[in-house]
Amino acid sequence: MSEKITLPPLSYTGWGAMEHLPAELKRFNARHILIVTDPFLHQIGLTNHVIAPLEELGMTYEVYTEVVPEPPLAVGEKLVAFTRDNNFDAVIGIGGGSALDLSKLAGVLSQHEGLVADYLNLTGSRQVTHKGLPTILIPTTSGTGSEVTNISVLALETTKDVVAHDALIADVAIVDPELTMSLPPKVTAATGADALTHAIEAYVSKFASPVSDALALQAIRLISSSIRTAVHQGDNKEARTKMSYGSYLAGLAFFNAGVAGVHGLAYPLGGQFHLAHGESNAVLLPYVMGYIRSSCEERMKDIYEAMGFSPSGMSQTEASKACVRELKRLVEDINIPLTLQEFSIPKEAIQSLTDDAILQTRILARSPLKLELEDIFTIYAAAYEGKVVEKGEK
Ligand code: NAD
C-alpha cells in the first residue's frame, strides 16, 4: 500500500518563532493585510504581536474581530463577503482554531464565487479550484493543528461540517508557545485534549502510515507528559512549549491519517449542545477508545507506552485496557467532566446525536472498527453513564 503525504510548505516553531513574521510579510510583497482574530485576543493585546511588525513595515491593515468560538456558517459567510469587498492582498489569522479556520476560508473563498455553504463537504455543490490570498496562520491555543491542515470547520444547526481542499493549507504557520501563556486552565485542558485526540485517532486510523505514526507517537509523548502541568501551572514555559510542539505534530499526523470515531461523535455534541470542540472530544475519548479497543489492541499498547507507562509483564490486551483507564484518568486530572450527564446533556438526546453522527461518513470511514448506528448509540450511552463498554459487551 502507498499513501499520499502532504506537508505544509513552511513552519516556524518554538519559543520566539514570531520573530520570523516581518521577513515573511516582506516576502509576500503585501500592502494591505486582513488580520482575523477574536475580540478577546485583540482586547488583551495578543494581536500586537502582528500589528507592531506591520506598522514598522509601513503596511496597512484591518483587524476583523467578529470571530466566535466554534464559528457557525453565517460567521464564515460574513467574513468572506467582507474580504471580497475590500482589497486585501494577504490574510493573517491569529487565535485558536476558530480564528484560523475562518482565516483560511477568507483567503480562499474570497477568490472564488458563490457562498461558503456551496463548498461544504457533506452538502455543497461547488469545488475549490485554486489557491487564494497568501495566508499566515498563528495559533494561540495548543490544540486544533488548524495551522497545518487543509480544513475549515463550521458549525451547522445540529452538527458540524468542513470545507476541505489543499488550497486551504496556509503558506506559513508560526507556532510560538509564548502566545499560549495567557490561556486559562479550562481552555488549556479542552484544546490540549483535542490535540491528544488528534494524535491518538491518527495512530489507530485505518489510513495511518509509518510517517503519520512517527508524528502521532511523538505528539502523544509530548502532550501526555505536559498537559497536566500546562493546565495546573499555566506559567510553566517547558510545559507550554511541549504542548505547542505536541499539538503541531498531532495536527500533521491527523492531516495525513485522519481522525475517526471520537471526532465523528463529537461534532453533533458541538452542533447540538455547543460544547467546546476539545471538551466534546475529551468526554468521548475513553468511551470510543474503550469500545473499539479490541480492533486495535497492539496500537493501544503503543499509546500506553507513549503516555509514559511500561507495558512490561502485561499482555497486549491488559496494556490496551490499561491505556483506556489512563485516558479516563488524564481527562479527570485536567478537570474535564467525564460524563455527558455532567455536561447537562439529556438522555433522550442520545438518539438525535446518533442520527447526526452516522452522517459523518468521511470521518467514520477511518475507524479501525466499523461503527454502525447501534455502536454509536451504545458509545453515547456509555459516555452518558460514565462506564466504558466494549464492542460485544452488554
Ligand atoms: P477557539 O479558537 O474557539 O478559542 C477558545 C477560546 O480561547 C476563545 O474564547 C479564545 O478567545 C480563547 N483563547 C485563544 N487563545 C488564547 C490565549 N492565548 N489566551 C487566552 N485566551 C485564548 O478554540 P480552539 O479549540 O483552538 O478552536 C476550536 C475550533 O477549531 C472549532 O471550531 C473546531 O471545530 C475547530 N477545529 C479545526 C481543526 C482544523 O484542522 N481546521 C481541527 C480541530 C478543530
Short mmCIF file of C-alpha atoms and ligand atoms in Angstrom, two decimals:
data_model
loop_
_atom_site.label_atom_id
_atom_site.label_comp_id
_atom_site.label_asym_id
_atom_site.label_seq_id
_atom_site.Cartn_x
_atom_site.Cartn_y
_atom_site.Cartn_z
CA MET A 1 0.00 0.00 0.00
CA SER A 2 1.19 3.52 -0.67
CA GLU A 3 -0.05 6.78 0.71
CA LYS A 4 -0.08 10.47 -0.05
CA ILE A 5 1.85 12.56 2.49
CA THR A 6 1.06 16.26 2.46
CA LEU A 7 3.15 18.66 4.48
CA PRO A 8 2.54 22.40 4.62
CA PRO A 9 5.15 24.49 2.78
CA LEU A 10 6.74 26.36 5.71
CA SER A 11 6.51 26.47 9.50
CA TYR A 12 8.40 28.28 12.23
CA THR A 13 8.14 26.56 15.61
CA GLY A 14 9.46 27.09 19.13
CA TRP A 15 9.80 29.89 21.63
CA GLY A 16 10.29 33.23 19.85
CA ALA A 17 9.19 31.95 16.42
CA MET A 18 7.22 35.17 15.88
CA GLU A 19 10.49 36.95 15.05
CA HIS A 20 10.17 35.47 11.55
CA LEU A 21 6.92 37.30 10.78
CA PRO A 22 8.41 40.51 9.30
CA ALA A 23 10.58 38.64 6.78
CA GLU A 24 7.60 36.56 5.68
CA LEU A 25 5.43 39.63 5.26
CA LYS A 26 8.08 41.22 3.06
CA ARG A 27 8.32 38.04 1.01
CA PHE A 28 4.62 38.30 0.05
CA ASN A 29 5.09 41.89 -1.03
CA ALA A 30 1.71 42.58 0.53
CA ARG A 31 0.48 46.13 1.21
CA HIS A 32 -2.98 45.79 2.74
CA ILE A 33 -3.47 42.96 5.22
CA LEU A 34 -6.54 41.35 6.76
CA ILE A 35 -5.96 40.25 10.37
CA VAL A 36 -8.56 37.75 11.59
CA THR A 37 -8.89 37.22 15.33
CA ASP A 38 -11.44 37.11 18.13
CA PRO A 39 -12.41 40.18 20.20
CA PHE A 40 -10.89 38.88 23.44
CA LEU A 41 -7.45 38.28 21.90
CA HIS A 42 -7.49 41.77 20.42
CA GLN A 43 -8.56 43.21 23.76
CA ILE A 44 -5.73 41.52 25.72
CA GLY A 45 -3.21 42.74 23.17
CA LEU A 46 -2.14 39.43 21.61
CA THR A 47 -2.75 40.96 18.18
CA ASN A 48 0.02 43.49 18.89
CA HIS A 49 2.45 40.69 18.03
CA VAL A 50 1.17 41.10 14.45
CA ILE A 51 0.24 44.76 14.34
CA ALA A 52 3.63 46.08 15.55
CA PRO A 53 5.66 44.50 12.72
CA LEU A 54 3.04 45.54 10.14
CA GLU A 55 3.28 49.14 11.29
CA GLU A 56 7.06 49.03 11.26
CA LEU A 57 6.95 47.84 7.67
CA GLY A 58 4.50 50.62 6.75
CA MET A 59 1.78 48.18 5.72
CA THR A 60 -1.90 48.96 6.18
CA TYR A 61 -4.27 46.52 7.85
CA GLU A 62 -7.78 45.88 9.08
CA VAL A 63 -8.39 43.87 12.27
CA TYR A 64 -11.51 41.76 11.84
CA THR A 65 -12.71 40.61 15.26
CA GLU A 66 -16.10 39.06 14.52
CA VAL A 67 -14.80 35.57 15.26
CA VAL A 68 -16.74 33.46 17.75
CA PRO A 69 -15.74 30.08 19.22
CA GLU A 70 -16.92 27.12 17.11
CA PRO A 71 -17.90 29.55 14.31
CA PRO A 72 -21.29 28.98 12.68
CA LEU A 73 -21.58 29.01 8.88
CA ALA A 74 -23.10 32.53 8.94
CA VAL A 75 -19.92 33.92 10.54
CA GLY A 76 -17.89 32.42 7.69
CA GLU A 77 -20.26 33.85 5.06
CA LYS A 78 -19.97 37.33 6.59
CA LEU A 79 -16.18 37.28 6.71
CA VAL A 80 -15.84 36.01 3.14
CA ALA A 81 -18.19 38.77 1.90
CA PHE A 82 -16.17 41.34 3.87
CA THR A 83 -12.90 40.07 2.38
CA ARG A 84 -14.33 40.25 -1.16
CA ASP A 85 -15.45 43.85 -0.58
CA ASN A 86 -12.00 45.03 0.48
CA ASN A 87 -8.82 44.83 -1.48
CA PHE A 88 -6.63 42.77 0.81
CA ASP A 89 -3.56 41.10 -0.55
CA ALA A 90 -2.78 38.75 2.35
CA VAL A 91 -4.51 37.25 5.40
CA ILE A 92 -3.05 36.72 8.86
CA GLY A 93 -5.03 34.56 11.26
CA ILE A 94 -4.07 34.82 14.93
CA GLY A 95 -6.04 32.91 17.55
CA GLY A 96 -7.42 29.49 18.30
CA GLY A 97 -8.78 27.10 15.70
CA SER A 98 -11.88 29.26 15.30
CA ALA A 99 -9.92 32.28 14.04
CA LEU A 100 -7.52 30.17 11.96
CA ASP A 101 -10.30 28.20 10.25
CA LEU A 102 -12.07 31.43 9.30
CA SER A 103 -8.83 32.96 8.01
CA LYS A 104 -8.34 30.06 5.59
CA LEU A 105 -11.90 30.41 4.33
CA ALA A 106 -11.46 34.15 3.84
CA GLY A 107 -8.20 33.70 1.96
CA VAL A 108 -9.52 31.07 -0.44
CA LEU A 109 -13.26 31.65 -0.86
CA SER A 110 -12.85 35.42 -1.31
CA GLN A 111 -11.15 34.42 -4.56
CA HIS A 112 -13.99 32.07 -5.58
CA GLU A 113 -17.63 32.66 -6.48
CA GLY A 114 -20.72 31.61 -4.51
CA LEU A 115 -21.49 31.08 -0.86
CA VAL A 116 -19.38 29.25 1.72
CA ALA A 117 -22.35 26.84 2.03
CA ASP A 118 -21.77 25.81 -1.61
CA TYR A 119 -18.35 24.42 -0.66
CA LEU A 120 -19.35 22.33 2.40
CA ASN A 121 -18.17 18.73 2.33
CA LEU A 122 -21.46 16.98 3.10
CA THR A 123 -23.97 19.17 1.27
CA GLY A 124 -22.04 21.55 -1.03
CA SER A 125 -22.26 21.61 -4.83
CA ARG A 126 -19.09 23.54 -5.72
CA GLN A 127 -15.40 22.59 -5.55
CA VAL A 128 -12.49 24.79 -4.52
CA THR A 129 -10.33 25.06 -7.65
CA HIS A 130 -7.40 27.34 -6.86
CA LYS A 131 -5.36 28.98 -4.13
CA GLY A 132 -6.47 32.23 -2.58
CA LEU A 133 -4.65 35.11 -0.91
CA PRO A 134 -1.32 34.38 0.78
CA THR A 135 -2.12 33.25 4.33
CA ILE A 136 -0.10 33.17 7.54
CA LEU A 137 -1.59 31.29 10.49
CA ILE A 138 -0.51 31.89 14.09
CA PRO A 139 -2.13 29.63 16.71
CA THR A 140 -2.63 30.93 20.25
CA THR A 141 -4.01 27.61 21.57
CA SER A 142 -2.14 24.29 21.61
CA GLY A 143 -4.98 22.30 20.18
CA THR A 144 -6.51 22.15 16.75
CA GLY A 145 -3.47 21.95 14.47
CA SER A 146 -5.52 24.11 12.08
CA GLU A 147 -2.32 25.97 11.13
CA VAL A 148 -1.16 22.89 9.21
CA THR A 149 -4.38 21.28 7.95
CA ASN A 150 -6.47 21.83 4.84
CA ILE A 151 -9.87 22.09 6.52
CA SER A 152 -12.11 24.77 7.96
CA VAL A 153 -14.72 23.53 10.41
CA LEU A 154 -18.08 25.30 10.58
CA ALA A 155 -20.97 24.73 12.98
CA LEU A 156 -24.33 24.00 11.36
CA GLU A 157 -27.68 23.84 13.13
CA THR A 158 -27.25 20.39 14.68
CA THR A 159 -23.77 19.26 13.67
CA LYS A 160 -20.55 20.46 12.03
CA ASP A 161 -19.18 20.25 8.51
CA VAL A 162 -15.95 21.28 6.80
CA VAL A 163 -14.65 22.97 3.70
CA ALA A 164 -11.67 20.82 2.77
CA HIS A 165 -9.12 21.36 0.00
CA ASP A 166 -5.33 21.62 -0.19
CA ALA A 167 -5.72 25.25 -1.32
CA LEU A 168 -6.65 25.94 2.33
CA ILE A 169 -3.17 24.97 3.55
CA ALA A 170 -1.50 28.08 4.93
CA ASP A 171 1.60 29.45 3.20
CA VAL A 172 3.26 29.93 6.57
CA ALA A 173 2.49 28.59 10.07
CA ILE A 174 4.11 30.30 13.05
CA VAL A 175 3.76 28.15 16.16
CA ASP A 176 5.17 30.10 19.08
CA PRO A 177 4.41 28.74 22.57
CA GLU A 178 4.87 32.22 24.05
CA LEU A 179 1.46 33.15 22.60
CA THR A 180 -0.21 30.38 24.62
CA MET A 181 1.00 31.57 28.04
CA SER A 182 -2.22 33.53 28.65
CA LEU A 183 -4.51 30.53 28.06
CA PRO A 184 -6.73 29.91 31.10
CA PRO A 185 -6.76 26.37 32.59
CA LYS A 186 -10.15 25.42 31.13
CA VAL A 187 -9.14 26.30 27.55
CA THR A 188 -5.69 24.74 28.03
CA ALA A 189 -7.41 21.50 29.07
CA ALA A 190 -10.00 21.45 26.29
CA THR A 191 -7.60 22.37 23.49
CA GLY A 192 -4.89 20.04 24.82
CA ALA A 193 -7.37 17.16 24.93
CA ASP A 194 -8.28 17.97 21.32
CA ALA A 195 -4.62 17.71 20.30
CA LEU A 196 -4.18 14.43 22.17
CA THR A 197 -7.29 13.06 20.46
CA HIS A 198 -5.87 14.03 17.05
CA ALA A 199 -2.71 12.08 17.76
CA ILE A 200 -4.50 9.01 19.15
CA GLU A 201 -7.08 8.85 16.38
CA ALA A 202 -4.37 9.32 13.73
CA TYR A 203 -2.37 6.47 15.28
CA VAL A 204 -5.26 3.98 15.22
CA SER A 205 -6.67 5.28 11.89
CA LYS A 206 -7.14 2.82 9.03
CA PHE A 207 -5.09 5.31 6.98
CA ALA A 208 -2.12 5.51 9.35
CA SER A 209 1.34 5.14 7.79
CA PRO A 210 4.85 4.99 9.21
CA VAL A 211 5.06 8.74 8.58
CA SER A 212 1.87 9.63 10.46
CA ASP A 213 2.79 7.09 13.18
CA ALA A 214 6.06 8.89 13.90
CA LEU A 215 4.28 12.23 14.15
CA ALA A 216 1.42 10.81 16.26
CA LEU A 217 3.56 8.92 18.79
CA GLN A 218 5.83 11.89 19.45
CA ALA A 219 2.75 14.09 19.83
CA ILE A 220 1.30 11.65 22.38
CA ARG A 221 4.61 11.64 24.31
CA LEU A 222 4.85 15.43 24.41
CA ILE A 223 1.21 16.07 25.27
CA SER A 224 0.80 13.31 27.88
CA SER A 225 3.91 14.43 29.71
CA SER A 226 2.95 18.12 29.85
CA ILE A 227 -0.81 18.60 29.72
CA ARG A 228 -1.38 18.32 33.48
CA THR A 229 1.36 20.87 34.22
CA ALA A 230 0.16 23.22 31.47
CA VAL A 231 -3.36 23.15 32.94
CA HIS A 232 -2.38 23.50 36.61
CA GLN A 233 0.71 25.74 36.24
CA GLY A 234 -0.03 27.85 33.18
CA ASP A 235 3.20 29.86 33.56
CA ASN A 236 5.38 26.78 33.10
CA LYS A 237 7.31 27.53 29.90
CA GLU A 238 8.54 23.99 29.41
CA ALA A 239 5.05 22.52 29.58
CA ARG A 240 3.67 25.21 27.23
CA THR A 241 6.49 24.53 24.77
CA LYS A 242 5.88 20.78 24.81
CA MET A 243 2.15 21.33 24.28
CA SER A 244 2.88 23.66 21.37
CA TYR A 245 5.12 21.13 19.60
CA GLY A 246 2.72 18.32 20.53
CA SER A 247 -0.34 19.98 19.03
CA TYR A 248 1.62 20.91 15.89
CA LEU A 249 2.80 17.31 15.41
CA ALA A 250 -0.68 15.97 16.16
CA GLY A 251 -2.06 18.34 13.50
CA LEU A 252 0.39 16.98 10.93
CA ALA A 253 -0.44 13.41 11.98
CA PHE A 254 -4.20 13.70 11.64
CA PHE A 255 -3.99 15.80 8.50
CA ASN A 256 -2.30 12.80 6.89
CA ALA A 257 -4.02 9.86 8.63
CA GLY A 258 -7.36 11.42 9.60
CA VAL A 259 -9.41 11.36 12.77
CA ALA A 260 -12.26 8.93 13.30
CA GLY A 261 -14.89 7.88 15.85
CA VAL A 262 -14.16 10.39 18.61
CA HIS A 263 -14.42 13.34 16.22
CA GLY A 264 -17.37 11.85 14.35
CA LEU A 265 -19.34 11.61 17.60
CA ALA A 266 -18.01 14.93 18.94
CA TYR A 267 -19.30 17.03 16.03
CA PRO A 268 -23.01 16.55 16.93
CA LEU A 269 -22.22 17.34 20.59
CA GLY A 270 -20.71 20.64 19.46
CA GLY A 271 -23.52 21.25 16.96
CA GLN A 272 -26.47 20.41 19.24
CA PHE A 273 -25.17 21.44 22.67
CA HIS A 274 -22.39 23.93 21.86
CA LEU A 275 -19.73 22.15 23.88
CA ALA A 276 -16.23 23.43 23.14
CA HIS A 277 -14.67 21.19 20.48
CA GLY A 278 -11.94 19.95 22.85
CA GLU A 279 -14.42 19.15 25.59
CA SER A 280 -16.63 17.11 23.27
CA ASN A 281 -13.59 15.12 22.23
CA ALA A 282 -12.32 14.68 25.79
CA VAL A 283 -15.61 13.42 27.22
CA LEU A 284 -15.91 10.83 24.42
CA LEU A 285 -12.25 9.78 24.17
CA PRO A 286 -12.21 6.98 26.81
CA TYR A 287 -15.56 5.57 25.68
CA VAL A 288 -14.81 5.47 21.95
CA MET A 289 -11.32 4.06 22.53
CA GLY A 290 -12.71 1.54 25.04
CA TYR A 291 -15.41 0.45 22.61
CA ILE A 292 -13.03 -0.06 19.67
CA ARG A 293 -10.12 -1.36 21.81
CA SER A 294 -10.22 -4.97 20.63
CA SER A 295 -9.85 -3.82 16.98
CA CYS A 296 -6.55 -2.02 17.68
CA GLU A 297 -5.05 -3.71 20.77
CA GLU A 298 -1.43 -3.54 19.69
CA ARG A 299 -1.69 0.15 18.80
CA MET A 300 -3.41 0.88 22.12
CA LYS A 301 -0.48 -0.81 23.84
CA ASP A 302 1.88 1.53 21.93
CA ILE A 303 -0.18 4.54 23.00
CA TYR A 304 0.00 3.36 26.63
CA GLU A 305 3.78 3.26 26.30
CA ALA A 306 3.95 6.67 24.61
CA MET A 307 1.90 8.02 27.54
CA GLY A 308 4.86 7.09 29.74
CA PHE A 309 3.75 3.71 31.14
CA SER A 310 5.59 0.43 30.89
CA PRO A 311 3.60 -2.47 29.46
CA SER A 312 6.26 -4.96 30.57
CA GLY A 313 4.73 -8.02 32.17
CA MET A 314 1.35 -7.21 30.66
CA SER A 315 -0.36 -8.97 27.79
CA GLN A 316 -1.33 -6.81 24.84
CA THR A 317 -4.95 -6.99 25.97
CA GLU A 318 -4.07 -5.88 29.51
CA ALA A 319 -1.93 -2.99 28.26
CA SER A 320 -4.65 -1.78 25.89
CA LYS A 321 -7.23 -1.91 28.70
CA ALA A 322 -4.83 -0.02 30.98
CA CYS A 323 -4.50 2.58 28.20
CA VAL A 324 -8.25 3.23 28.28
CA ARG A 325 -8.12 3.62 32.09
CA GLU A 326 -5.22 6.10 31.79
CA LEU A 327 -7.08 8.13 29.18
CA LYS A 328 -10.00 8.38 31.58
CA ARG A 329 -7.67 9.43 34.38
CA LEU A 330 -6.00 12.07 32.23
CA VAL A 331 -9.35 13.65 31.32
CA GLU A 332 -10.28 13.67 35.01
CA ASP A 333 -6.92 15.18 36.06
CA ILE A 334 -7.39 18.14 33.75
CA ASN A 335 -10.83 18.76 35.24
CA ILE A 336 -12.97 17.94 32.23
CA PRO A 337 -16.26 16.23 33.17
CA LEU A 338 -16.22 12.53 32.35
CA THR A 339 -19.89 12.02 31.50
CA LEU A 340 -22.45 13.55 29.17
CA GLN A 341 -24.73 13.92 32.20
CA GLU A 342 -22.26 16.33 33.80
CA PHE A 343 -22.49 18.46 30.64
CA SER A 344 -26.30 18.53 31.22
CA ILE A 345 -27.00 16.58 28.07
CA PRO A 346 -30.37 14.83 28.42
CA LYS A 347 -30.52 11.07 27.96
CA GLU A 348 -33.22 11.50 25.29
CA ALA A 349 -30.68 13.37 23.11
CA ILE A 350 -28.67 10.18 22.52
CA GLN A 351 -30.89 9.23 19.57
CA SER A 352 -30.59 12.57 17.78
CA LEU A 353 -26.84 12.67 18.46
CA THR A 354 -26.57 9.19 16.94
CA ASP A 355 -28.64 10.19 13.91
CA ASP A 356 -26.29 13.11 13.21
CA ALA A 357 -23.06 11.22 13.95
CA ILE A 358 -23.80 8.47 11.42
CA LEU A 359 -23.83 11.15 8.70
CA GLN A 360 -20.11 11.85 9.31
CA THR A 361 -19.18 9.16 6.81
CA ARG A 362 -15.86 10.79 5.75
CA ILE A 363 -14.60 10.65 9.33
CA LEU A 364 -16.13 7.34 10.46
CA ALA A 365 -14.56 5.55 7.47
CA ARG A 366 -11.16 5.76 9.19
CA SER A 367 -12.20 3.92 12.35
CA PRO A 368 -10.40 0.59 12.80
CA LEU A 369 -13.76 -0.81 13.94
CA LYS A 370 -16.68 -0.14 11.61
CA LEU A 371 -19.15 1.97 13.58
CA GLU A 372 -22.82 1.34 12.76
CA LEU A 373 -25.85 3.13 14.17
CA GLU A 374 -26.17 0.70 17.08
CA ASP A 375 -22.47 1.05 18.00
CA ILE A 376 -22.69 4.82 18.04
CA PHE A 377 -25.80 4.74 20.22
CA THR A 378 -24.03 2.39 22.66
CA ILE A 379 -20.98 4.66 22.86
CA TYR A 380 -23.05 7.79 23.59
CA ALA A 381 -24.98 5.80 26.23
CA ALA A 382 -21.67 4.68 27.79
CA ALA A 383 -20.43 8.29 27.85
CA TYR A 384 -23.73 9.36 29.37
CA GLU A 385 -23.38 6.84 32.22
CA GLY A 386 -19.59 7.16 32.55
CA LYS A 387 -19.00 3.44 32.08
CA VAL A 388 -16.67 2.10 29.37
CA VAL A 389 -18.43 -0.55 27.27
CA GLU A 390 -16.59 -2.76 24.79
CA LYS A 391 -17.92 -3.90 21.42
CA GLY A 392 -19.96 -7.04 22.01
CA GLU A 393 -20.44 -6.27 25.72
CA LYS A 394 -23.95 -5.62 27.05
P1 NAD B 1 -11.16 28.73 19.96
O1 NAD B 1 -10.41 29.28 18.83
O2 NAD B 1 -12.65 28.64 19.80
O3 NAD B 1 -10.83 29.55 21.28
C1 NAD B 1 -11.41 29.20 22.52
C2 NAD B 1 -11.30 30.35 23.49
O4 NAD B 1 -9.95 30.52 23.88
C3 NAD B 1 -11.75 31.69 22.91
O5 NAD B 1 -12.59 32.32 23.84
C4 NAD B 1 -10.44 32.46 22.75
O6 NAD B 1 -10.61 33.87 22.91
C5 NAD B 1 -9.59 31.89 23.83
N1 NAD B 1 -8.14 31.96 23.59
C6 NAD B 1 -7.48 31.53 22.49
N2 NAD B 1 -6.16 31.74 22.64
C7 NAD B 1 -5.98 32.33 23.84
C8 NAD B 1 -4.84 32.78 24.57
N3 NAD B 1 -3.61 32.66 24.11
N4 NAD B 1 -5.06 33.36 25.78
C9 NAD B 1 -6.32 33.47 26.31
N5 NAD B 1 -7.41 33.03 25.67
C10 NAD B 1 -7.25 32.47 24.45
O7 NAD B 1 -10.65 27.27 20.40
P2 NAD B 1 -9.87 26.12 19.62
O8 NAD B 1 -10.14 24.88 20.36
O9 NAD B 1 -8.46 26.49 19.39
O10 NAD B 1 -10.59 26.04 18.20
C11 NAD B 1 -11.83 25.38 18.08
C12 NAD B 1 -12.31 25.40 16.64
O11 NAD B 1 -11.35 24.77 15.79
C13 NAD B 1 -13.60 24.61 16.47
O12 NAD B 1 -14.49 25.27 15.59
C14 NAD B 1 -13.12 23.29 15.90
O13 NAD B 1 -14.12 22.60 15.21
C15 NAD B 1 -12.00 23.76 15.02
N6 NAD B 1 -11.00 22.74 14.65
C16 NAD B 1 -10.38 22.86 13.46
C17 NAD B 1 -9.43 21.93 13.05
C18 NAD B 1 -8.76 22.07 11.72
O14 NAD B 1 -7.93 21.25 11.34
N7 NAD B 1 -9.04 23.09 10.96
C19 NAD B 1 -9.10 20.85 13.88
C20 NAD B 1 -9.74 20.75 15.11
C21 NAD B 1 -10.69 21.70 15.49
#
